[in-house]
Short mmCIF file of C-alpha atoms and ligand atoms in Angstrom, two decimals:
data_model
loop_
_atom_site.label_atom_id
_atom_site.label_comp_id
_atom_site.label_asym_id
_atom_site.label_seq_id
_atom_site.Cartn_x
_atom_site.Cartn_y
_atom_site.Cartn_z
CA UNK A 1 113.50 136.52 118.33
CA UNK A 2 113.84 133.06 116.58
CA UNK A 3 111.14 130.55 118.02
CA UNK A 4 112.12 127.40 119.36
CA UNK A 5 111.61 124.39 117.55
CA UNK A 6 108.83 122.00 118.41
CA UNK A 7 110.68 118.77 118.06
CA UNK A 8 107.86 116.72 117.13
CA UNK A 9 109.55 113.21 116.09
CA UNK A 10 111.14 113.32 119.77
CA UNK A 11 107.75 114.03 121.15
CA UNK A 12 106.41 111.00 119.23
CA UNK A 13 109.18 108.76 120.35
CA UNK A 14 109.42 109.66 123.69
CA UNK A 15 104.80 108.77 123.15
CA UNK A 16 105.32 105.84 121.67
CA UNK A 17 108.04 104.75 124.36
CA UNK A 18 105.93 104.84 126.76
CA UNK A 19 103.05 103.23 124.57
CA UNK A 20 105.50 99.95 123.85
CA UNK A 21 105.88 99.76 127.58
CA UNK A 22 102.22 99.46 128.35
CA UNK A 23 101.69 97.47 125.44
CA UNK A 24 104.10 94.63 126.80
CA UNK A 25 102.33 95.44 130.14
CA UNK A 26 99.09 94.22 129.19
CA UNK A 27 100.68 91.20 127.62
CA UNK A 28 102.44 90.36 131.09
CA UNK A 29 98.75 90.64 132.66
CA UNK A 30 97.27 88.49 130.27
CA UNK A 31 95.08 91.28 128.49
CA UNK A 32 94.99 90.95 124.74
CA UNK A 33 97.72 92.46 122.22
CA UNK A 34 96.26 95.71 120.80
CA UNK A 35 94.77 95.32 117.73
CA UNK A 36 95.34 97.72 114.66
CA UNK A 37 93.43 97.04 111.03
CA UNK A 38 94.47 99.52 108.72
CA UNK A 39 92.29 99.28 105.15
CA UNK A 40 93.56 100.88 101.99
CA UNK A 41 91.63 100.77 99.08
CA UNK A 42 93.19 101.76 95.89
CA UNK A 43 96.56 102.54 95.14
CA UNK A 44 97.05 106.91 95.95
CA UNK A 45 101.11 107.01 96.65
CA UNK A 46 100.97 109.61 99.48
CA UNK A 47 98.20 106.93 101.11
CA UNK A 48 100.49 104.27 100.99
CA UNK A 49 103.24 105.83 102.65
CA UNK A 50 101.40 106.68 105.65
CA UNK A 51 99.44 103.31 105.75
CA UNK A 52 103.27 101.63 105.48
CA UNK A 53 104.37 104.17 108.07
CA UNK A 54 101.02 103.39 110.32
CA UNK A 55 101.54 100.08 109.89
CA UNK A 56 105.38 99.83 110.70
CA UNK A 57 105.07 102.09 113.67
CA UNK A 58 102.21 99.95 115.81
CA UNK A 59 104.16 96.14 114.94
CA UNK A 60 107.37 97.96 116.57
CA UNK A 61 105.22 99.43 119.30
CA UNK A 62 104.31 95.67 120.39
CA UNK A 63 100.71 95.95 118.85
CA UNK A 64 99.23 93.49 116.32
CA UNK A 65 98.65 94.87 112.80
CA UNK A 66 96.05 94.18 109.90
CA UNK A 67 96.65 95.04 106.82
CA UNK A 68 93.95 95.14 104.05
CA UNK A 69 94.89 96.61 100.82
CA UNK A 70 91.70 96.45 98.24
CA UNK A 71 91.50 97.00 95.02
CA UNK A 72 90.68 100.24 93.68
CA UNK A 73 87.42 98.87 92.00
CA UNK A 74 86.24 97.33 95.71
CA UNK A 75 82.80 97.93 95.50
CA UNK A 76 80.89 100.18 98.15
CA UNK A 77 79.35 97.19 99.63
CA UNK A 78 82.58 94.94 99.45
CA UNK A 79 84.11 97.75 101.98
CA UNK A 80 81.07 98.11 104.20
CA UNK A 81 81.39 94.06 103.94
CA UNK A 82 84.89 94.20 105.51
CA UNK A 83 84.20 96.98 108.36
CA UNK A 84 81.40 94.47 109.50
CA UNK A 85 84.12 90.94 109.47
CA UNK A 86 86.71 93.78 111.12
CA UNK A 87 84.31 94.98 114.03
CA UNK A 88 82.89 91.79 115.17
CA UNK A 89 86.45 90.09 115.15
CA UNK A 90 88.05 90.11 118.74
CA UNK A 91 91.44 90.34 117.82
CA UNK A 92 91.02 94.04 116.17
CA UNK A 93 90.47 97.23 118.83
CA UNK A 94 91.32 99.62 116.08
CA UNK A 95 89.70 100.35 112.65
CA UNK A 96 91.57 102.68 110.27
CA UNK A 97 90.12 103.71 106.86
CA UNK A 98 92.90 105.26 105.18
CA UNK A 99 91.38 108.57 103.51
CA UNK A 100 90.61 109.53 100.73
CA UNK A 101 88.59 106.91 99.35
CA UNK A 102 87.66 106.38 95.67
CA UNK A 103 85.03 108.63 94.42
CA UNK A 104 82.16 105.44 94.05
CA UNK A 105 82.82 104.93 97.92
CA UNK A 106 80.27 106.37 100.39
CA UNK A 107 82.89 108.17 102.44
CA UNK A 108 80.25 109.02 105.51
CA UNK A 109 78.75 105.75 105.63
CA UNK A 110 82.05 103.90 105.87
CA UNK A 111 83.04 106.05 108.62
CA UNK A 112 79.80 105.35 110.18
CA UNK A 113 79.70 102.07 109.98
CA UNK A 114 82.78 101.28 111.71
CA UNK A 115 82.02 100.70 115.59
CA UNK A 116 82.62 103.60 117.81
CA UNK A 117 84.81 102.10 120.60
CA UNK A 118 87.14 100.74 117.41
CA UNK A 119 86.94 104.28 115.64
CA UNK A 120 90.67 104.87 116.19
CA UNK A 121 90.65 107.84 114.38
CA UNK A 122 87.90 109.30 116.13
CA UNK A 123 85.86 110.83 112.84
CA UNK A 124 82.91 108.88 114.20
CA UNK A 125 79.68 111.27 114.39
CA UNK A 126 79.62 109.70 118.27
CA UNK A 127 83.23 110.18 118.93
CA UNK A 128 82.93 114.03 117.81
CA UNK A 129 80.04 114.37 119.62
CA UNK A 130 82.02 113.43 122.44
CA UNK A 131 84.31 115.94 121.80
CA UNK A 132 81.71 118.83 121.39
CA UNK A 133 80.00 117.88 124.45
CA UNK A 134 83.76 118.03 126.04
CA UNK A 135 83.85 114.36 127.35
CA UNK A 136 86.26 113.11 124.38
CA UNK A 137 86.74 109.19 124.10
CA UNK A 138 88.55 108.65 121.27
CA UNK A 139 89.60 112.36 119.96
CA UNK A 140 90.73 112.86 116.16
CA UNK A 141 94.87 112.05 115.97
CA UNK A 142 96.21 115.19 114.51
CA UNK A 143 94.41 117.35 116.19
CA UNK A 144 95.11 115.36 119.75
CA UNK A 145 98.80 115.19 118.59
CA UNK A 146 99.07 119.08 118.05
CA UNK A 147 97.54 119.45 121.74
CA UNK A 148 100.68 117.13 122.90
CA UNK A 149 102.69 119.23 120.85
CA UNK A 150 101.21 122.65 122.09
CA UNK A 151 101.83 120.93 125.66
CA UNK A 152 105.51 120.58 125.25
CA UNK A 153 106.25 124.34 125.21
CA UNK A 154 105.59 124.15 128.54
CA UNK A 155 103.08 127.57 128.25
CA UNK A 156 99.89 127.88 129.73
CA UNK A 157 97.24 127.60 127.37
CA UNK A 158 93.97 129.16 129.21
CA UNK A 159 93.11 132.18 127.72
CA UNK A 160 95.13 132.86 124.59
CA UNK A 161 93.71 133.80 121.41
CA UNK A 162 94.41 130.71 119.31
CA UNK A 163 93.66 130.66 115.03
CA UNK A 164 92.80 127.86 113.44
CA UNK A 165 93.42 127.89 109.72
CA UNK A 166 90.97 125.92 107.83
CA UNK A 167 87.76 124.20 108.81
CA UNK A 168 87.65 120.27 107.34
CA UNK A 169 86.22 117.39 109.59
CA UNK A 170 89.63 115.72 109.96
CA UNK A 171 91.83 119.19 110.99
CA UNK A 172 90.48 122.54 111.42
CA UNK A 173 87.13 121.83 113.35
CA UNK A 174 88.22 118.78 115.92
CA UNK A 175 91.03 121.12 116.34
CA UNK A 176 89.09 123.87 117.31
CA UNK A 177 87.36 122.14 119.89
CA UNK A 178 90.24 121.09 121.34
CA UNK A 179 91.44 124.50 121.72
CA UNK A 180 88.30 125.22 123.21
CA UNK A 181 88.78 122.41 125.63
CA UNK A 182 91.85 123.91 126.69
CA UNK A 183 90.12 126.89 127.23
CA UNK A 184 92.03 128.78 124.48
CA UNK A 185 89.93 131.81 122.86
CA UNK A 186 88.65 130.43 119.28
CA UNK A 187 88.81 132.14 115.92
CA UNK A 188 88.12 129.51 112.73
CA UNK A 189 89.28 131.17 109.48
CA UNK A 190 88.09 129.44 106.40
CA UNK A 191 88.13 130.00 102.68
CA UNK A 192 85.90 132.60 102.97
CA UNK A 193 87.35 134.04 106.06
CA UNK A 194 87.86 138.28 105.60
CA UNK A 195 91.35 140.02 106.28
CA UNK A 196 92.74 136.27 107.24
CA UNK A 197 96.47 138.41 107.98
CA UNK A 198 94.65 140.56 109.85
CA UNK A 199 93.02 137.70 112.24
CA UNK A 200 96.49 135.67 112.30
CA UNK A 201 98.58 138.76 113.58
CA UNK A 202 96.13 138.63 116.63
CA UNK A 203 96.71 135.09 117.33
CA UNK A 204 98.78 133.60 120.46
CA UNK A 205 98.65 130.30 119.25
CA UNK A 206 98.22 129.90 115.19
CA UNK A 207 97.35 126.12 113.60
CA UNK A 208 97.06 126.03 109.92
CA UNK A 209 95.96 123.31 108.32
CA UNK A 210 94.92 123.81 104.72
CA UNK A 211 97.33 122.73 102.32
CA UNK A 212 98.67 125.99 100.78
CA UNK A 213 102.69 126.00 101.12
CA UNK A 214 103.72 129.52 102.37
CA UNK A 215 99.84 131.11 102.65
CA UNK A 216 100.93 132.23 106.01
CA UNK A 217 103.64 134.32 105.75
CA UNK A 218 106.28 135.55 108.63
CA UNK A 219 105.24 139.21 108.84
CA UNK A 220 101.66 138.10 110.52
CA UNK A 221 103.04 136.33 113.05
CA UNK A 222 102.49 137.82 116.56
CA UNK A 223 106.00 138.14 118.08
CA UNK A 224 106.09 135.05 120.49
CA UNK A 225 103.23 133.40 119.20
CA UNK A 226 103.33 129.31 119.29
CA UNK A 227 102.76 128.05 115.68
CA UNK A 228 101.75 124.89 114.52
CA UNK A 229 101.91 123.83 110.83
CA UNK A 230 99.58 120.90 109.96
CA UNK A 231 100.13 121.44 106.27
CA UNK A 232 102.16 118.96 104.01
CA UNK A 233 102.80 120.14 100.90
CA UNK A 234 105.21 119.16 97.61
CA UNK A 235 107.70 121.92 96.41
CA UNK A 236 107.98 121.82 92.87
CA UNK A 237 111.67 120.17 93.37
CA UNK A 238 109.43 117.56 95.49
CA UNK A 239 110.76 118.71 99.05
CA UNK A 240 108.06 118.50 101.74
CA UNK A 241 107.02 121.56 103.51
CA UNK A 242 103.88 123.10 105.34
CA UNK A 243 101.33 126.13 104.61
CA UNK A 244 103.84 128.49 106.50
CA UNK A 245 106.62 130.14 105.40
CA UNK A 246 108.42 128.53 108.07
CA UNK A 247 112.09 130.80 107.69
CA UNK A 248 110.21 134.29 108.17
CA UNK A 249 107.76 133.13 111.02
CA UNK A 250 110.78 131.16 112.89
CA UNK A 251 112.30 135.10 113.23
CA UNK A 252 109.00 135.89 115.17
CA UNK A 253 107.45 133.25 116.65
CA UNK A 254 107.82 131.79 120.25
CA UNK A 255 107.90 128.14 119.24
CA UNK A 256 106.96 126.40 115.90
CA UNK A 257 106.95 122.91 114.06
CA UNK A 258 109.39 122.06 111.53
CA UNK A 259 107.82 119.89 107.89
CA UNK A 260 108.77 117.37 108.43
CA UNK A 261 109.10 116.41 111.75
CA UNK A 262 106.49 118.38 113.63
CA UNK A 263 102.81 117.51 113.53
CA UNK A 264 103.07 114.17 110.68
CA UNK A 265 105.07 111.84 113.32
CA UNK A 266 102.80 112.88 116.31
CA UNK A 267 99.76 112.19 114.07
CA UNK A 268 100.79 108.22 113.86
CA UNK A 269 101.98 107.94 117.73
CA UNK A 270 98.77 109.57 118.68
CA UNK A 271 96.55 106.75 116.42
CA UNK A 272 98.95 104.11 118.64
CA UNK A 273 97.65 106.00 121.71
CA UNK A 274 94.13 105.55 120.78
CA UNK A 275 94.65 102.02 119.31
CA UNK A 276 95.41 101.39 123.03
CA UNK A 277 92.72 103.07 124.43
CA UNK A 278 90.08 101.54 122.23
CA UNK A 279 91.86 97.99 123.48
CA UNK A 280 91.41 99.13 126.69
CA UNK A 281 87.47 100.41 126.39
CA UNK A 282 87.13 97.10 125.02
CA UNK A 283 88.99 95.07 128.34
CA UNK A 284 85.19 95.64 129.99
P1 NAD B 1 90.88 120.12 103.31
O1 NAD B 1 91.16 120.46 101.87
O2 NAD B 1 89.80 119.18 103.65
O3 NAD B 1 90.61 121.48 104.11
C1 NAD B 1 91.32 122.64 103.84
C2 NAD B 1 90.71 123.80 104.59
O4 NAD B 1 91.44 124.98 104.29
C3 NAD B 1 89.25 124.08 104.22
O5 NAD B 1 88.50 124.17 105.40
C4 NAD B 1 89.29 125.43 103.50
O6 NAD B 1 88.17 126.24 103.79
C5 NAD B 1 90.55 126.05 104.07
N1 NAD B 1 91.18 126.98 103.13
C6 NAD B 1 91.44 126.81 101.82
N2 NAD B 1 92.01 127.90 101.31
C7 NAD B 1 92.10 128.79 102.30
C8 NAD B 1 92.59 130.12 102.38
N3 NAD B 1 93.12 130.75 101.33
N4 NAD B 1 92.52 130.75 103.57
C9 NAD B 1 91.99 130.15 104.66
N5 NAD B 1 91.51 128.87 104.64
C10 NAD B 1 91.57 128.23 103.47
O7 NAD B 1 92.29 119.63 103.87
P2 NAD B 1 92.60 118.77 105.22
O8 NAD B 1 92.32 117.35 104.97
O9 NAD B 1 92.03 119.47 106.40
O10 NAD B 1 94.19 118.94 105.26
C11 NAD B 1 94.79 120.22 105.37
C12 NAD B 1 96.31 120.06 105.26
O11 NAD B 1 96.76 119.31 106.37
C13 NAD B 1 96.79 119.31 104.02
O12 NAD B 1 98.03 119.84 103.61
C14 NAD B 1 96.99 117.90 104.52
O13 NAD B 1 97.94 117.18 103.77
C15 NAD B 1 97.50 118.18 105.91
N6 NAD B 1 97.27 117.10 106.90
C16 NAD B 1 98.33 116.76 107.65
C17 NAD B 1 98.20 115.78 108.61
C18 NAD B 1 99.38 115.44 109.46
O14 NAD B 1 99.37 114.44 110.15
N7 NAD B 1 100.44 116.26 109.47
C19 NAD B 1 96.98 115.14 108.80
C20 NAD B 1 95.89 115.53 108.02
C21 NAD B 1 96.06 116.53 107.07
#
């Protein structure tokens, strides 16, 4: 069997369609322009192309963006400093840190501080809450975007025995409850998960995201299984691919996503989707 391909830059144009549509909606109603403010602090290449990307994407979409690029040597306060101009301003429904921040940067509190109904990319300790208590307001992007994705196929969901591949705050575990929302059977695998080929080759549905290229290989792939590959990773000849070895699974999966193409374009419509939203929460 080869799978079929998850086409996920059509997916996020055919999202962000409909996005620019609503966007110049609002406008025609007299509602306020969506607001994106996208901080980067220091100068990390890979965070720069998806704050450029980010950035690019929600101007084209209709929506207003803010762009705050800080020095790497921005002080802890000097950041907290801008969060507080950036949530009482009006103008701005969404707040984007771009991760990782620089080591002397209080990661936690800067996510904390920003206000919830602005918390775009839902890492908020109230906007996960949210999603544990399965009443999700503003849901972290990839993980949203990789439900869209998992949508597409078409396949019911309910029941199946999905694997999620890693366990950070920003993939794995927002992930997982999504899956759970869905009503999908939930196995996390970790870094100190046991027999990890043996728990993928029971897996329906398999999401990695860890950041390993090729640590799940094609032979533990379930035939027909739907595979999503969050991973981005840097061959040594500095092509792009994800934490599956994408040739050997394609042979025995139902449906997977391509890197590029898959999961990183859905990640930036789905921030436009909740940039919306938050404007929205904030209409009342
Ligand atoms: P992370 O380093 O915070 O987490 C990695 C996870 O993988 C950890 O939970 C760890 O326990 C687990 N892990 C490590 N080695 C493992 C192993 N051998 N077996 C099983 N689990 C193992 O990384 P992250 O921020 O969650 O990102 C993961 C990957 O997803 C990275 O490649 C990142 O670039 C990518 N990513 C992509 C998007 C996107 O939009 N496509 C968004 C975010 C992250």
């Amino acid at each position: 069997m080869t799978a079929q391909i998850i086409d996920g830059k059509a997916q996020a144009q055919r999202l962000t369609a409909t996005l620019t549509e609503r966007v110049a909606a609002r406008r025609a109603q007299g509602k306020p322009t969506p607001g994106l403010a996208v901080v980067l602090v220091g100068e990390n290449a890979a965070s720069q192309v998806y704050v450029r990307s980010k950035r690019r994407t929600s101007e084209n979409a209709g929506m207003q963006s803010f762009a705050f690029d800080l020095p790497v040597e921005t002080s802890h306060e000097a950041l907290i400093a801008v969060i507080d101009r950036l949530n009482a301003d009006p103008a701005v429904h969404g707040i984007l840190v771009q991760l990782p921040l620089p080591k002397h940067v209080d990661t936690e509190a800067v996510t904390e501080r920003i206000d919830p109904r602005k918390d775009v990319d839902g890492f908020h300790p109230y906007n996960i809450g949210r999603l544990v208590l399965k009443r999700p307001t503003l849901r972290p992007c990839t993980p949203y975007g990789c439900m869209t994705l998992l949508h597409s196929t078409g396949e019911d969901l309910v029941g199946r025995h999905a694997v999620v591949i890693g366990q950070s705050n920003i993939v794995g575990r927002p992930m997982a409850l999504e899956l759970l929302m869905a009503r999908c059977t939930v196995t996390i695998c970790h870094s100190a998960t046991r027999d990890l080929p043996g728990l993928v080759r029971q897996a329906d549905i398999v999401v990695a995201g860890v950041g390993k290229p090729n640590l799940v290989q094609g032979d533990w792939i379930k035939a027909g299984a739907i595979v999503i590959d969050v991973g981005i990773n840097r061959t040594a000849d500095g092509k792009l691919c994800g934490d599956v070895d994408f040739v050997a699974a394609r042979e025995r999966a139902g449906w997977i996503t391509p890197v590029p193409g898959g999961v990183g374009p859905m990640t930036i419509a789905t921030l436009l989707a909740n940039t919306l939203r938050a404007a929205e929460l904030q209409d009342s």
